[in-house]
CSV table of C-alpha atoms and ligand atoms in Angstrom, one decimal:
chain,number,residue,atom,x,y,z
A,114,MET,CA,-34.0,74.6,-109.3
A,115,ALA,CA,-31.8,72.1,-111.1
A,116,ASP,CA,-33.4,69.1,-112.8
A,117,GLN,CA,-33.6,65.7,-111.1
A,118,SER,CA,-30.7,64.2,-113.1
A,119,ILE,CA,-28.3,66.9,-111.8
A,120,LEU,CA,-29.5,66.5,-108.2
A,121,ALA,CA,-28.7,62.8,-108.6
A,122,MET,CA,-25.0,63.8,-109.0
A,123,ILE,CA,-24.8,65.2,-105.5
A,124,PRO,CA,-23.9,62.0,-103.7
A,125,ALA,CA,-21.0,61.5,-106.2
A,126,ALA,CA,-19.6,64.9,-105.4
A,127,ILE,CA,-19.9,64.4,-101.7
A,128,HIS,CA,-18.3,61.0,-101.9
A,129,ALA,CA,-15.4,62.4,-104.0
A,130,ALA,CA,-14.6,64.8,-101.1
A,131,ASP,CA,-13.8,61.8,-98.9
A,132,PHE,CA,-10.5,61.4,-100.9
A,133,ALA,CA,-9.4,65.0,-100.6
A,134,TYR,CA,-5.7,65.4,-99.6
A,135,ILE,CA,-5.8,68.5,-97.4
A,136,PRO,CA,-3.1,68.5,-94.8
A,137,TYR,CA,-2.7,72.3,-95.1
A,138,SER,CA,-6.1,73.9,-95.5
A,139,HIS,CA,-8.2,71.1,-94.0
A,140,TYR,CA,-10.9,72.3,-96.5
A,141,ARG,CA,-12.4,69.3,-98.2
A,142,VAL,CA,-13.8,69.7,-101.7
A,143,GLY,CA,-15.5,67.2,-104.0
A,144,ALA,CA,-16.6,67.6,-107.6
A,145,ALA,CA,-18.8,65.7,-110.0
A,146,LEU,CA,-18.6,66.7,-113.6
A,147,ARG,CA,-21.0,65.2,-116.2
A,148,SER,CA,-20.1,64.8,-119.8
A,149,LYS,CA,-22.7,65.2,-122.5
A,150,ASP,CA,-22.8,61.5,-122.9
A,151,GLY,CA,-23.7,61.1,-119.2
A,152,THR,CA,-20.4,59.9,-117.8
A,153,ILE,CA,-19.6,61.3,-114.4
A,154,PHE,CA,-16.0,62.3,-113.6
A,155,THR,CA,-15.3,63.0,-110.0
A,156,GLY,CA,-12.4,64.9,-108.4
A,157,CYS,CA,-11.1,66.1,-105.0
A,158,ASN,CA,-8.6,68.7,-104.1
A,159,VAL,CA,-5.0,67.5,-103.8
A,160,GLU,CA,-2.7,69.8,-101.8
A,161,ASN,CA,1.1,69.9,-101.8
A,162,SER,CA,3.7,71.2,-99.4
A,163,ALA,CA,4.7,73.5,-102.2
A,164,TYR,CA,1.4,75.4,-101.9
A,165,PRO,CA,1.0,76.7,-105.5
A,166,ALA,CA,1.1,73.1,-106.8
A,167,CYS,CA,-2.3,72.4,-105.2
A,168,ILE,CA,-5.1,71.4,-107.5
A,169,CYS,CA,-8.7,72.0,-106.9
A,170,ALA,CA,-11.4,69.3,-107.0
A,171,GLU,CA,-13.1,70.8,-110.1
A,172,ARG,CA,-9.9,70.8,-112.1
A,173,THR,CA,-9.1,67.3,-110.9
A,174,ALA,CA,-12.4,66.2,-112.4
A,175,LEU,CA,-11.8,68.2,-115.5
A,176,VAL,CA,-8.3,66.9,-116.3
A,177,LYS,CA,-9.5,63.4,-115.6
A,178,ALA,CA,-12.1,63.8,-118.3
A,179,ILE,CA,-10.0,65.6,-120.8
A,180,SER,CA,-7.2,63.0,-120.5
A,181,GLU,CA,-9.7,60.3,-121.3
A,182,GLY,CA,-10.8,62.1,-124.5
A,183,ILE,CA,-14.0,63.8,-123.2
A,184,GLN,CA,-14.4,67.5,-123.8
A,185,SER,CA,-18.1,68.3,-123.6
A,186,PHE,CA,-19.9,68.8,-120.3
A,187,ASP,CA,-23.3,69.9,-119.2
A,188,ALA,CA,-23.3,69.8,-115.4
A,189,LEU,CA,-21.0,70.3,-112.4
A,190,VAL,CA,-21.7,69.7,-108.7
A,191,VAL,CA,-19.2,71.0,-106.1
A,192,ALA,CA,-19.5,69.8,-102.5
A,193,THR,CA,-17.9,71.5,-99.5
A,194,ALA,CA,-18.8,71.8,-95.8
A,195,ASN,CA,-20.3,75.3,-96.4
A,196,GLY,CA,-21.5,75.3,-100.0
A,197,GLY,CA,-18.3,77.1,-101.2
A,198,SER,CA,-17.9,78.6,-104.6
A,199,PRO,CA,-15.3,77.6,-107.3
A,200,CYS,CA,-12.1,79.6,-107.5
A,201,GLY,CA,-11.2,81.8,-110.5
A,202,HIS,CA,-8.7,79.3,-111.9
A,203,CYS,CA,-11.4,76.6,-112.0
A,204,ARG,CA,-14.0,78.9,-113.5
A,205,GLN,CA,-11.6,79.8,-116.2
A,206,MET,CA,-10.5,76.3,-117.0
A,207,LEU,CA,-14.1,75.0,-117.1
A,208,PHE,CA,-15.3,77.9,-119.2
A,209,GLU,CA,-13.0,76.7,-122.0
A,210,PHE,CA,-15.1,73.6,-122.4
A,211,ALA,CA,-18.5,74.2,-121.0
A,212,PRO,CA,-19.5,77.9,-120.5
A,213,ASP,CA,-23.2,77.1,-120.4
A,214,MET,CA,-23.2,74.1,-118.1
A,215,THR,CA,-25.3,74.0,-115.0
A,216,VAL,CA,-23.4,74.4,-111.7
A,217,LEU,CA,-24.7,73.3,-108.3
A,218,LEU,CA,-22.9,74.3,-105.1
A,219,VAL,CA,-23.9,72.0,-102.3
A,220,ASP,CA,-22.9,71.2,-98.7
A,221,PHE,CA,-22.1,67.8,-97.3
A,222,SER,CA,-25.7,67.3,-96.1
A,223,GLY,CA,-26.7,67.6,-99.8
A,224,THR,CA,-28.4,71.0,-99.4
A,225,VAL,CA,-28.1,73.1,-102.6
A,226,HIS,CA,-26.8,76.6,-101.8
A,227,VAL,CA,-26.5,77.9,-105.4
A,228,ALA,CA,-27.9,76.6,-108.7
A,229,THR,CA,-26.5,78.6,-111.6
A,230,THR,CA,-24.5,78.3,-114.8
A,231,LEU,CA,-20.8,78.7,-115.4
A,232,ARG,CA,-21.4,81.7,-117.5
A,233,ASP,CA,-23.1,83.4,-114.6
A,234,LEU,CA,-20.1,82.6,-112.4
A,235,LEU,CA,-17.7,84.0,-115.0
A,236,PRO,CA,-19.4,87.0,-116.7
A,237,TYR,CA,-17.7,88.2,-119.9
A,238,GLY,CA,-15.4,85.2,-119.6
A,239,PHE,CA,-12.5,84.7,-121.9
A,240,GLY,CA,-12.7,81.6,-124.0
A,241,PRO,CA,-11.5,80.1,-127.3
A,242,HIS,CA,-13.6,82.6,-129.3
A,243,GLY,CA,-11.9,85.5,-127.6
A,244,MET,CA,-8.9,85.1,-129.9
A,245,GLU,CA,-10.8,85.1,-133.2
B,107,THU,N1,-10.4,74.5,-103.5
B,107,THU,C1,-11.0,73.6,-104.4
B,107,THU,O1,-10.8,72.4,-104.4
B,107,THU,N2,-11.9,74.2,-105.3
B,107,THU,C2,-12.1,75.6,-105.3
B,107,THU,O2,-12.7,76.0,-106.3
B,107,THU,C3,-11.8,76.4,-104.2
B,107,THU,C4,-10.6,75.9,-103.4
B,107,THU,C5,-9.5,73.9,-102.6
B,107,THU,C6,-8.0,74.3,-102.9
B,107,THU,C7,-7.4,74.1,-101.5
B,107,THU,O3,-7.0,72.7,-101.4
B,107,THU,C8,-8.5,74.3,-100.5
B,107,THU,O4,-9.7,74.3,-101.3
B,107,THU,C9,-8.4,75.7,-99.9
B,107,THU,O5,-8.3,76.7,-100.8
């Protein structure tokens, strides 16, 4: 089970989902990403009529943090109606910065469906060291 400080991020992830722009899928996602200094960056999915331009909640949170100069993370909470799992694009982008962070997948009632690490979600993942 995740430690108490990560469980405390769950409401932020659920709240972030309120802002999802989802006219096409109607699938609401919220994310809360914690930097190693304890700052929480939230994100929601933002869809587009040109479907490939959609961005997931996890990457919204990540790019918010990176664009503010933060590159180290230790925890991610993803909230959906059904405890859904991050897509491959999100796993890959997050792996670049925080392969060993804790990841919680929760539903909108706050129930934890999965408590794991990013490395377990992306086994043998390709990261910056892969080009050395
Ligand atoms: N989505 C996310 O926000 N995160 C994921 O990791 C999986 C998928 C979004 C993208 C799209 O807006 C909707 O969920 C359906 O795929």
